[in-house]
XYZ file of C-alpha atoms in Angstrom:
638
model
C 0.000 0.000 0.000
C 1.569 3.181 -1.120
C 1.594 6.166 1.419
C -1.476 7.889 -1.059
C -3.457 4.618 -0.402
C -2.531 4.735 3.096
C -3.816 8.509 3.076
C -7.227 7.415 1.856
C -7.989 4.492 3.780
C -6.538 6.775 6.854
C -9.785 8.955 6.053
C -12.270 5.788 7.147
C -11.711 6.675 11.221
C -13.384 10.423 10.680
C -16.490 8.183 8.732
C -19.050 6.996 11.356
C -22.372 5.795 11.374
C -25.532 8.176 11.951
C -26.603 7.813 15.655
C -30.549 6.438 15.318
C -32.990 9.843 14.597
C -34.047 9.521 18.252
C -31.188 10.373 19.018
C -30.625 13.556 16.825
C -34.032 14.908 18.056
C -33.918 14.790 21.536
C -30.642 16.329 21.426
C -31.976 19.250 19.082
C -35.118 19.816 21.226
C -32.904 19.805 24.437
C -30.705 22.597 22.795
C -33.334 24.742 21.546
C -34.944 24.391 25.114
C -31.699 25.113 26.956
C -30.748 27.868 24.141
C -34.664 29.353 24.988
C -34.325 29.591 28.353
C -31.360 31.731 27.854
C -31.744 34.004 25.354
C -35.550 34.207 24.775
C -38.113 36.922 26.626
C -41.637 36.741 26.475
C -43.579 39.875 26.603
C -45.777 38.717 28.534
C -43.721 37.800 31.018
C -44.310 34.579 33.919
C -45.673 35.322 37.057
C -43.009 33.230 38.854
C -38.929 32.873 37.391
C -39.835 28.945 37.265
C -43.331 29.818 34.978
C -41.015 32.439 33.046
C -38.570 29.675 32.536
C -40.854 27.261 31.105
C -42.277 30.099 29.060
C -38.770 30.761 27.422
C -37.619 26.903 26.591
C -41.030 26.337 25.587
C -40.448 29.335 22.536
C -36.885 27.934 22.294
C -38.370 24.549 21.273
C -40.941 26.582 19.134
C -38.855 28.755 17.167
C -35.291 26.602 17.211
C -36.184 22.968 17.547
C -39.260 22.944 15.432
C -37.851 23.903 12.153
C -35.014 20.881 12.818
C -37.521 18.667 13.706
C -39.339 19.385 10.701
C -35.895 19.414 8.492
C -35.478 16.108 9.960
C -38.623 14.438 9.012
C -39.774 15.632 6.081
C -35.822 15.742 4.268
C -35.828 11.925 3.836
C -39.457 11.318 2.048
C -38.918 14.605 -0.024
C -35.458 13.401 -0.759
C -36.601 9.967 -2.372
C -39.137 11.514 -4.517
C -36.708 13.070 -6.047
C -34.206 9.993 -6.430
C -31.645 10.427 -3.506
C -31.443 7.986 -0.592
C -30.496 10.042 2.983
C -31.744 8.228 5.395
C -34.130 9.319 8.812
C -30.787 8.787 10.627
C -28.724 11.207 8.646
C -31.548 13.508 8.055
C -31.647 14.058 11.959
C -28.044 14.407 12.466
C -27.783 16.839 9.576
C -30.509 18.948 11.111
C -29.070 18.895 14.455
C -25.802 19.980 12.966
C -27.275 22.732 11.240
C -29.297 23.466 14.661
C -25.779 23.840 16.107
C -24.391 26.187 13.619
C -27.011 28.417 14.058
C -27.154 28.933 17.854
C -22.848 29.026 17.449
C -23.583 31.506 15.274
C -26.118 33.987 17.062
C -24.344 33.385 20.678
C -20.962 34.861 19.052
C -23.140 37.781 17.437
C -24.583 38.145 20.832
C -20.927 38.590 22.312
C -20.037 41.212 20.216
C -23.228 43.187 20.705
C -22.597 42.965 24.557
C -19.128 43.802 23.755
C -19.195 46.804 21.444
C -23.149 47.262 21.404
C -23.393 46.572 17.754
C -27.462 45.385 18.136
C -27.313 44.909 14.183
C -24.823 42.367 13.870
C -27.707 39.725 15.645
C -29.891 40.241 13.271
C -27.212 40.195 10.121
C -25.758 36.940 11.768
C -29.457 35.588 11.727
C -29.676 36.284 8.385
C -26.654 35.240 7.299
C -26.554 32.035 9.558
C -30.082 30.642 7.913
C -28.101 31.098 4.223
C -24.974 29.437 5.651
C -27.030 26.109 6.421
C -28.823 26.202 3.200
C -25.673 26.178 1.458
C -23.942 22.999 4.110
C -26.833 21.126 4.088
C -26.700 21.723 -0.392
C -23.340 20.353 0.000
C -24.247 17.655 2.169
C -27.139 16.011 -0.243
C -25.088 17.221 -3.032
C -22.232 14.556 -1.431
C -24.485 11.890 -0.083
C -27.301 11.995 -2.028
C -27.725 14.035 -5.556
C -25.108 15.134 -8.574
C -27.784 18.418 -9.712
C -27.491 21.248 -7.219
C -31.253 22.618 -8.337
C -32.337 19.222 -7.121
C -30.594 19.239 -4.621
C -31.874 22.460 -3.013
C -35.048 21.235 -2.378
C -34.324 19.168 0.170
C -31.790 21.164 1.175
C -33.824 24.361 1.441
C -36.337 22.740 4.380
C -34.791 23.974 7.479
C -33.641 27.936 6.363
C -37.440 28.097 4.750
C -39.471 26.913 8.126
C -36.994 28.548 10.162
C -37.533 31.688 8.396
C -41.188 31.243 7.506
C -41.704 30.458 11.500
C -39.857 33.668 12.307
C -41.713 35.879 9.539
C -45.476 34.772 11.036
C -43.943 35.153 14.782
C -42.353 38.511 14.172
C -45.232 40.031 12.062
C -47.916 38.930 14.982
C -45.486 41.391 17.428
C -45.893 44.014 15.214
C -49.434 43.964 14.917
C -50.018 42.331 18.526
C -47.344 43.270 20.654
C -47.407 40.090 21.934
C -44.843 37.291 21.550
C -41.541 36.497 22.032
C -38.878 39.244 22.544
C -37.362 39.029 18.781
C -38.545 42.256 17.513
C -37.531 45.597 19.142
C -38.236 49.095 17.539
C -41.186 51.216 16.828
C -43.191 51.384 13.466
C -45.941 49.308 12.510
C -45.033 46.305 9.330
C -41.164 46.637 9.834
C -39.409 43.870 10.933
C -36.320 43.797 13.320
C -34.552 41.124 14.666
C -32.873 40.845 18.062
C -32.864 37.336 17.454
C -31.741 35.570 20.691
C -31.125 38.891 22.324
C -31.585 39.419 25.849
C -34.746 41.354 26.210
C -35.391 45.297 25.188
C -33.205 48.143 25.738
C -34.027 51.617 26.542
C -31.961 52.874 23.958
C -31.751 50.355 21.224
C -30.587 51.895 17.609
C -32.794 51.251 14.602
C -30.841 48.302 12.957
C -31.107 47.662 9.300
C -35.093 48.745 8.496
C -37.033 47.227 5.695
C -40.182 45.125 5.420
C -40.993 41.489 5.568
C -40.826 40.675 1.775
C -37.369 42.941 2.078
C -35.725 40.597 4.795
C -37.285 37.223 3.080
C -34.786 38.946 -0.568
C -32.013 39.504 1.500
C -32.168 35.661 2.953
C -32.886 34.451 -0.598
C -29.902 36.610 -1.899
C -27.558 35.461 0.668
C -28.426 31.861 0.281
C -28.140 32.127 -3.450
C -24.760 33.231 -2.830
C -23.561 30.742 -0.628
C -25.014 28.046 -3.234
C -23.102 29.512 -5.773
C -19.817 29.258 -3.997
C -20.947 25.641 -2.724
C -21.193 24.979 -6.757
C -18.623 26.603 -7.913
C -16.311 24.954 -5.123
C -17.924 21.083 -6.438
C -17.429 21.830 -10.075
C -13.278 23.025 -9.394
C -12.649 20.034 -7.213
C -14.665 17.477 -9.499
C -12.921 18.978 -12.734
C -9.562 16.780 -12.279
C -11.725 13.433 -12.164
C -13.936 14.201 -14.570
C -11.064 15.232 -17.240
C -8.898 12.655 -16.190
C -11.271 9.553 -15.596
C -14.522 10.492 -16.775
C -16.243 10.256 -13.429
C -17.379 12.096 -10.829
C -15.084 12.201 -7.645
C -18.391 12.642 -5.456
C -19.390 9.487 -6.880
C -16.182 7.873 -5.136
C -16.744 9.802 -1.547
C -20.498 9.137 -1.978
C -19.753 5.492 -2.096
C -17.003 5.855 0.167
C -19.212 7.076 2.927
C -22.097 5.079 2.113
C -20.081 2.363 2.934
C -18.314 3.065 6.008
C -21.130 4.775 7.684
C -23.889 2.270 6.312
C -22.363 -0.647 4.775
C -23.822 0.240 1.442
C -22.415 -1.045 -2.131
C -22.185 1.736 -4.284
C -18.971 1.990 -3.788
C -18.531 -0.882 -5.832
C -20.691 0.453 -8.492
C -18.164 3.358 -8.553
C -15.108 0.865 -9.210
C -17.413 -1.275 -11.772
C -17.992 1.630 -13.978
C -13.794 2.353 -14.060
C -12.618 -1.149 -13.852
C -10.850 -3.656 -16.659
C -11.299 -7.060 -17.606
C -8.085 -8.572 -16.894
C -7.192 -12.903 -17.420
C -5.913 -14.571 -14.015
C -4.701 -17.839 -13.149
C -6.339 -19.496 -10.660
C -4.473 -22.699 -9.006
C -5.007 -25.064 -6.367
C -3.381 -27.704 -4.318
C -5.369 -30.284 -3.134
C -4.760 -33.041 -0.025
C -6.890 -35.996 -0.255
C -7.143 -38.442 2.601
C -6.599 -42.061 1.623
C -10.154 -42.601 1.609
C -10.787 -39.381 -1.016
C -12.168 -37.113 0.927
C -9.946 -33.644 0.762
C -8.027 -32.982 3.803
C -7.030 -29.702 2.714
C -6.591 -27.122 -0.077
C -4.401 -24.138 -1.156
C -6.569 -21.412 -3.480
C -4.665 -19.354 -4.857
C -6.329 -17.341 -7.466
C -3.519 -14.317 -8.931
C -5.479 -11.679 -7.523
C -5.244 -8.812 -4.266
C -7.767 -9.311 -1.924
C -8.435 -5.386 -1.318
C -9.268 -2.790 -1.418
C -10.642 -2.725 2.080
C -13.122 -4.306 4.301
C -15.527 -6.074 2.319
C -15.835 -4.030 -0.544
C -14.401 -5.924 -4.001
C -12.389 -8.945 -3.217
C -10.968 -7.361 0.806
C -12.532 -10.393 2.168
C -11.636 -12.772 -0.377
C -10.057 -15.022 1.611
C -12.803 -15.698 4.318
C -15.087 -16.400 0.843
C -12.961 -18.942 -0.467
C -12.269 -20.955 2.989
C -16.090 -20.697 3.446
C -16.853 -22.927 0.101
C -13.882 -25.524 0.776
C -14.190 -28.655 1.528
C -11.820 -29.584 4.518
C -8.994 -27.169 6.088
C -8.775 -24.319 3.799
C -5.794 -22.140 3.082
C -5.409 -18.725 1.294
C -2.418 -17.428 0.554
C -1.868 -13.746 -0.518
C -0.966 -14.525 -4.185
C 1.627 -12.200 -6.465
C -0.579 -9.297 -6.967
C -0.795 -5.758 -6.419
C -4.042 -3.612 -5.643
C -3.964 -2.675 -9.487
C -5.481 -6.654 -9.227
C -7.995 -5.960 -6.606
C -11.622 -7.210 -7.549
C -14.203 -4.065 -7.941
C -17.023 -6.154 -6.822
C -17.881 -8.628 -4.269
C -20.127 -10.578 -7.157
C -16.813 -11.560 -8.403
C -15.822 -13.373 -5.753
C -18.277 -16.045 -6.242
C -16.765 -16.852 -10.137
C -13.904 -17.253 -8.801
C -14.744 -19.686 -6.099
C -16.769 -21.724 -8.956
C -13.602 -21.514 -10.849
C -11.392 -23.329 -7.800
C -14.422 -25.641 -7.553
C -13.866 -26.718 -11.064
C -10.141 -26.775 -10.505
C -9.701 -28.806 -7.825
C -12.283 -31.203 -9.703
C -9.471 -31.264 -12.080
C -6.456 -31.845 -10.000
C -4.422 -35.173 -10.517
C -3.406 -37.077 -7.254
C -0.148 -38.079 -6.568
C 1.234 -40.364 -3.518
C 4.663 -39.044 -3.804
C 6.085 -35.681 -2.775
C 9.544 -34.114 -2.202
C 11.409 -32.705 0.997
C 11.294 -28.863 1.408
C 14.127 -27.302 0.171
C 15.074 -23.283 0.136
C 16.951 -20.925 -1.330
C 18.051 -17.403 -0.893
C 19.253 -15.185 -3.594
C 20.017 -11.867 -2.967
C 16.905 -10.383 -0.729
C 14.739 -12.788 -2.032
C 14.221 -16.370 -0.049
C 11.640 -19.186 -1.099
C 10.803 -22.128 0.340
C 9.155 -24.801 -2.345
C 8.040 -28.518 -2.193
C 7.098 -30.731 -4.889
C 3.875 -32.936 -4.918
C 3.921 -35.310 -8.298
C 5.004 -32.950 -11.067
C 4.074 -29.792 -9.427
C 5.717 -27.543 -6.453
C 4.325 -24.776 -4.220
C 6.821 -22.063 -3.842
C 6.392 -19.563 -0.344
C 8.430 -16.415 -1.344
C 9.770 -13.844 1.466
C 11.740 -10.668 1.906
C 11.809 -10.823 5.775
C 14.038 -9.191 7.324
C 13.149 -6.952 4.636
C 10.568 -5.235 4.336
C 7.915 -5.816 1.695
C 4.536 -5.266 0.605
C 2.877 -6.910 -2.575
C 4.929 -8.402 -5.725
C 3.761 -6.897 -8.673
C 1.562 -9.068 -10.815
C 4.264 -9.344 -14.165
C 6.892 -10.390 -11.342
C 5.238 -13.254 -10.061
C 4.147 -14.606 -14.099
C 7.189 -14.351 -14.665
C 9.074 -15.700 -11.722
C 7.066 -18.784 -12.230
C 8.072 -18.972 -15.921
C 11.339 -19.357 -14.519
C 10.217 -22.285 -12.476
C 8.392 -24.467 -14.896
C 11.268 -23.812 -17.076
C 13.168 -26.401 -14.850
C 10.591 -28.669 -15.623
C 8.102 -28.324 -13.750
C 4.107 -28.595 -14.368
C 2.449 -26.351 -12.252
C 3.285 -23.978 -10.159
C 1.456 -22.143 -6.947
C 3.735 -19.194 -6.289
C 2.905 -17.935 -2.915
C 3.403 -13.974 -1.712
C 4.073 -14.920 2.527
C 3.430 -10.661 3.184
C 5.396 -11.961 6.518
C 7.422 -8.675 7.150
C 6.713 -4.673 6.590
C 6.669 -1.100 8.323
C 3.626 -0.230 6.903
C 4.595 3.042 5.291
C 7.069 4.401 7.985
C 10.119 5.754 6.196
C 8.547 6.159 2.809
C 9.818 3.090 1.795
C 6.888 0.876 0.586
C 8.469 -1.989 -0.291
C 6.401 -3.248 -3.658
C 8.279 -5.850 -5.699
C 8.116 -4.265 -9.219
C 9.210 -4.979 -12.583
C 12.811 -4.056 -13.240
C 13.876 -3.825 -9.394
C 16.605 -5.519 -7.751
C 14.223 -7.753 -5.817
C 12.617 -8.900 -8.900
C 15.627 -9.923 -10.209
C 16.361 -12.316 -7.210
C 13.026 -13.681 -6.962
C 13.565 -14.864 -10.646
C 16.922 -16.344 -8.983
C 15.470 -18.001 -6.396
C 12.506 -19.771 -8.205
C 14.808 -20.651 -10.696
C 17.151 -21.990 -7.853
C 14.532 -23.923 -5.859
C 12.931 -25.277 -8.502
C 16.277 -27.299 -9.914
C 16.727 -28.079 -6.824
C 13.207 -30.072 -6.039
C 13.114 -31.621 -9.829
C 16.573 -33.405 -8.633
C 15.177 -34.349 -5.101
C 13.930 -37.704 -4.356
C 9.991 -38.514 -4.028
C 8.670 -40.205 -1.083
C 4.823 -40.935 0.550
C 4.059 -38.454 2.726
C 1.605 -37.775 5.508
C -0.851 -34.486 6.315
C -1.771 -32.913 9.778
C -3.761 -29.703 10.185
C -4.695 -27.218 12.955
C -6.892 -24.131 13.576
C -8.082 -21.308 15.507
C -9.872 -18.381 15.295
C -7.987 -16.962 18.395
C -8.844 -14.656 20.674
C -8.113 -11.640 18.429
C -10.180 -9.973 16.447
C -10.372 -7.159 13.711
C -8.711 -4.696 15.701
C -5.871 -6.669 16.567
C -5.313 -7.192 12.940
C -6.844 -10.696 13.053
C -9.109 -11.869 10.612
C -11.881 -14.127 11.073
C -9.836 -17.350 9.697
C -7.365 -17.173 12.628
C -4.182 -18.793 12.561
C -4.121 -22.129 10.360
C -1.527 -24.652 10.217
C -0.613 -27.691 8.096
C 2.382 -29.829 8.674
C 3.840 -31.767 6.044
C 6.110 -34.926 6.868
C 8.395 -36.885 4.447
C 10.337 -39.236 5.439
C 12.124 -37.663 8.690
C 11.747 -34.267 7.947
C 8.904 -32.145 8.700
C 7.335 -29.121 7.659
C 5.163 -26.347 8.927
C 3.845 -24.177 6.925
C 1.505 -21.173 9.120
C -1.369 -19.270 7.864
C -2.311 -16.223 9.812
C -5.252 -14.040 8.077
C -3.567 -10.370 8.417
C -2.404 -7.933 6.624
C 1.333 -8.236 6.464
C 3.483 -8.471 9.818
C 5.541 -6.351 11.790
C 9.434 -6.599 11.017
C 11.263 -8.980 13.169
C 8.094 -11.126 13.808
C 8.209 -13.493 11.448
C 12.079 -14.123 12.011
C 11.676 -14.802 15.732
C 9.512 -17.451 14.754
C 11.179 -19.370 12.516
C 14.315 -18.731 15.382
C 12.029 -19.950 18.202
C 10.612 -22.885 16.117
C 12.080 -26.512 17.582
C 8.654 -28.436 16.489
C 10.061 -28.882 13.395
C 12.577 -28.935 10.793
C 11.214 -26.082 8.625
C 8.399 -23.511 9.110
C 7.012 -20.580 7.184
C 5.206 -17.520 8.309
C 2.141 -16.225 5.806
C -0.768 -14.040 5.845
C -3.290 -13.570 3.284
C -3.513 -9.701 3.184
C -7.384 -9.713 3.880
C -8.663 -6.550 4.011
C -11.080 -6.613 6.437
C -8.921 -5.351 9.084
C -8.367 -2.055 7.040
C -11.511 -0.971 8.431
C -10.273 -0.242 11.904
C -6.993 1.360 10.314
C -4.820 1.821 7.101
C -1.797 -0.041 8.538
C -3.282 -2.430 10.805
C -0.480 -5.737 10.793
C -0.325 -9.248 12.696
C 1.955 -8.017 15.698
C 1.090 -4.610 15.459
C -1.596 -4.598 18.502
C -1.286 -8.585 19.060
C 1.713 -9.560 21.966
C 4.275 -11.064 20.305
C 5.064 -13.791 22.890
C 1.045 -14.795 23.208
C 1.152 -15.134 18.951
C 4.104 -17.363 18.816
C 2.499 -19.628 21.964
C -0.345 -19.896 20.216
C 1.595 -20.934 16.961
C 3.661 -23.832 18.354
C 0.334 -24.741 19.915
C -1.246 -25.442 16.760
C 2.398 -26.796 15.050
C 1.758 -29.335 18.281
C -1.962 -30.545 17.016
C -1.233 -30.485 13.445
C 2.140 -32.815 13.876
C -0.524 -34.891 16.217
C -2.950 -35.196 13.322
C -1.066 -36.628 10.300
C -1.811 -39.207 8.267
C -1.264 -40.152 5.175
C -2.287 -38.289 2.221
C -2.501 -38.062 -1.284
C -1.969 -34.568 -3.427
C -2.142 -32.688 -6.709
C -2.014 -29.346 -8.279
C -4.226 -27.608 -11.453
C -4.699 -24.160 -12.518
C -7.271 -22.531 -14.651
C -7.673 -19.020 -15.734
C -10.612 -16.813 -15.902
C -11.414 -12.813 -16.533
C -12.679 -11.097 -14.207
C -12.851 -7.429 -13.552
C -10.321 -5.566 -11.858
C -9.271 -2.006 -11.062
C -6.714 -2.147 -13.766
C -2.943 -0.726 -14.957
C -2.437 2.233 -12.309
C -5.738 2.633 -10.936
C -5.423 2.135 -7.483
C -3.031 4.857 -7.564
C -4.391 7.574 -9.447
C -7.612 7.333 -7.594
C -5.941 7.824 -4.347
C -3.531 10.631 -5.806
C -6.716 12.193 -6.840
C -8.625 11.519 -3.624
C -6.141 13.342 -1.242
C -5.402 16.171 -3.654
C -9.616 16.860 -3.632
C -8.927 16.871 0.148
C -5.808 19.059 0.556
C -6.988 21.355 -2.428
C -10.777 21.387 -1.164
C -9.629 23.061 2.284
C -7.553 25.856 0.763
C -10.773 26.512 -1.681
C -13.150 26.362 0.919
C -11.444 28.986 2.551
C -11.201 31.387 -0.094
C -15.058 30.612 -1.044
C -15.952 31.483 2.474
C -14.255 34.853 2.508
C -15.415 35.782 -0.558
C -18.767 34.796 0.420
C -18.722 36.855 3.376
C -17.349 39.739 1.013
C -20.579 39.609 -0.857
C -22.900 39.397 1.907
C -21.207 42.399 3.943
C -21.701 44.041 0.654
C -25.336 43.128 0.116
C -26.402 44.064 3.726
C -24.772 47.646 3.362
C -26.581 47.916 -0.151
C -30.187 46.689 1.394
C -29.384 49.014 4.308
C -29.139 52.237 2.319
């Protein structure tokens, strides 16, 4: 994972799931009842300080919590009608938000009227704080929910028009009445003027900005067209790189992005669908049969990166595969990069019909070979033949590494059948990296030094096992989910081992379903091993565990000392449970569709520049914004 991927997935801990509307409301109706109590004063007054109390957070809840609990109700059905999707739950939370930005708003206005005795500024901040949510909650739908900002205002318009329409009707009924709640202070009969959430009259209060009710209702329309504009016009500058450069929308990507962090939604999926390629991959297995023909266990190794995170694509490809096996299932992380990462989870399920059909396929042999390894340069593998095919573990540890780039690992095994071998399952062990610490990342690519020695080393091993002696051989297998979970970096497969013995020599080969492992770990292991003759470390790179973090590895939160107990543990029941076995390898290829040739990068690239570039525009949009309004008041107040 390059440090721009890292950047993105980083961004899932600020996503959360909308608390339930219940929630939202009573927590908007407290405020406005706490918030009325404060800063509202009937006219009438309350015979007691309790009854006047009541009075006040009873016209807090009427003119503050009602138009959010009417935003919050009525923004979901209106929404669907017109094709969007927000949710009750987000609907609420947006409203109390807003709620929030009002009242932030109108107590700082109220500060610097008690400060410099500037009584306007309440009612320009009132004003100018009913446009401001228009123009968030436009942005909001306009992310979550709807590409056309005219649309998109309806919905978004629901909580500046009842909050204004409910302060019109209350404000012209003082005028005429003289009774209601303190919002309106000045002589003349059909003039509006706000105090807002001013404490009660003054003797001396100046004549703030004086115009009618249809003049205030322009001035909130013109300041909320304003703010729309400079919500648009800030959309259409960030969304111009992915729409020149990929022909999407990049508020399709955070649309689906948040939809499925916060709700567990697909279209993020859709997004990668509509931008992925078909690509051919190899999909091999290597299956142990018991001597009565029922499979023991199985390797699946289809050429492809189980990512991009959590459950979206192929992230949880490895739980899918062991699910559908018969007998003790293994995953490996195969040699593929996320370039290779699945866009949907539908295309998980060809794939496992695909290993279904291969293993139908496989040949059985009685015979296998020793474990040999090899070590050239950084590279080190560890292979064993079954029959006329081997399985080859490759590792960097102690370097560091993540992910060995899909042309590498065709071609690595080119070099392997070239020394006559059948098949080959060429297995990425992802046993050892610092996730990206140091700004090294560590991918095996084309051309690189490391790619050089893994050709080497396959070469290497594989003369090696075609000259080694065949023998019968016997199977023993172990598992446990452990006690860790997700946000130790443990996925739901555990730790899964199988122990192979030939002759006198026996080998362990360790699954643990992570993401990679922290340097050093995987080394200590193999030093600390006395079980057995030979042992190797892999995880299968799921990417459920990139939920909880970007860089979440097997070691990371997990004690190393209670991991490597638990190991031997299993190496103990698996040597316990061997018996003799019979196994074969076949491959098949299928297409599928993938994120394709530099994807994975450029979307992140593009994702964190919208960021980083979206806060510096934002900025300038708001200023200028506030420009124009400042302008607009002094203009309406001549």
């Amino acid at each position: 994972m390059t440090t721009s991927q890292s950047n993105l997935s980083d961004l899932s801990r600020y996503v959360f799931k909308s608390p339930n509307w219940q929630i939202s409301v009573f927590f908007s109706l407290a405020l406005a009842a706490v918030v009325g109590a404060s800063a509202f004063q009937s006219m009438e007054g309350g015979t007691t300080i309790f009854s006047s109390i009541i009075d006040n957070m009873i016209l807090g809840v009427f003119f503050i919590g009602v138009p959010t609990l009417l935003a919050s109700f009525f923004t979901p059905p209106i929404d669907r009608m017109l094709g969007g999707k927000i949710t009750y739950n987000r609907s609420s939370l947006l409203a109390l938000v807003c709620e929030i930005i009002v009242v932030v708003c109108l107590l700082f206005a109220k500060v610097v009227d008690l400060l410099f005795n500037i009584e306007s500024i309440v009612y320009v901040v009132l004003i100018a704080s009913l446009a401001i949510i228009f123009a968030f909650r436009l942005a909001i739908v306009m992310a979550i929910s709807h590409k056309n900002p005219f649309i998109a205002s309806i919905p978004a318009s629901i909580q500046t028009v009842t909050a204004a329409a409910i302060y019109a009707v209350a404000q012209s009924q003082v005028v005429k009445n003289g009774v209601g709640p303190n919002l309106l202070i000045g002589p003349g009969s059909g003039k509006l003027y706000f105090q807002s959430y001013a404490m009660g009259p003054k003797n001396s209060i100046t004549e703030i900005i004086s115009v009618g009710i249809q003049g205030e209702l322009l001035l909130l329309v013109g300041m909320s067209i304003i703010y729309a504009l400079g919500v648009w016009g800030l959309i259409v500058i960030i969304d111009r790189p992915w729409r020149k450069t990929l022909g999407v929308s990049g508020f399709d990507f955070i649309r689906g992005f948040i939809d499925y962090i916060a709700e567990d939604s697909r279209g993020l999926e859709d997004f990668f669908e509509s931008i992925g390629e078909s690509a051919v991959v190899p999909v091999t297995v290597m299956s142990y049969a018991d001597l009565r023909g029922k499979q023991k266990a199985c390797f699946s190794l289809p050429m492809l990166h189980p990512g991009p995170m959590g459950t979206i694509g192929g992230g949880n490809l490895p739980e899918s595969l062991a699910r559908d096996t018969e007998g003790m299932a293994f995953t490996p992380h195969a040699t593929a990069g996320h370039d290779f990462n699945l866009t949907t989870a539908r295309e998980v399920d060809s794939i496992i019909s695909v290993v279904k059909r291969a293993i139908e396929d496989v040949e059985l042999y009685e015979n296998a070979t020793r474990s040999v390894r090899s070590r050239v340069g950084e590279a080190e593998i560890v292979g064993q033949m079954f029959g006329d095919s081997a399985m080859l573990i490759v590792t960097y540890s102690p370097g560091c590494a993540d992910d060995i780039d899909y042309a590498v690992g065709l071609s690595a095994m080119a070099e392997a059948r070239g020394q006559g071998l059948r098949n080959v399952m060429l297995i990425d062990a992802h046993n050892c990296n610092n996730g990206t610490r140091g700004g090294v990342i560590g991918h095996v690519t084309p051309g690189s030094q490391r790619s050089f020695d893994l050709f080497e080393a396959a070469k290497d091993v594989s003369k090696k096992l075609v000259q080694e002696d065949q023998n019968s051989f016997e199977l023993g297998v172990a598992w446990d989910k452990t006690k860790w979970g997700l946000e130790e970096g443990m996925g739901p497969l555990g730790i899964r081992v199988a122990v192979i013995k030939v002759g006198d020599q026996e080998t362990a080969y360790v699954q643990i379903d992570g993401n990679n492992m922290d340097p050093g770990l995987r080394d200590r292991i193999v030093e600390e091993n006395e079980l057995v003759d030979e042992i190797e470390i892999i995880t299968t790179d799921t990417h459920i565990v990139n939920t909880i973090d970007a860089v979440n590895q097997v070691g990371q939160r997990i004690p190393h000392n209670e991991l490597i107990g638990k190991i031997q543990e299993l190496i103990k029941e698996a040597k316990e449970d061997c018996e003799s076995v019979v196994a074969g390898m076949s491959s098949r290829k299928t297409t599928v569709t993938v994120f394709g040739n530099d994807m994975t990068e450029t979307l992140a690239s593009h994702a964190n520049a919208m960021i980083s570039m979206g806060g510096a525009l934002t900025a300038a949009m708001i200023i200028a914004t506030i420009s124009i309004s400042i302008l607009l008041f002094l203009f309406a107040a001549a």
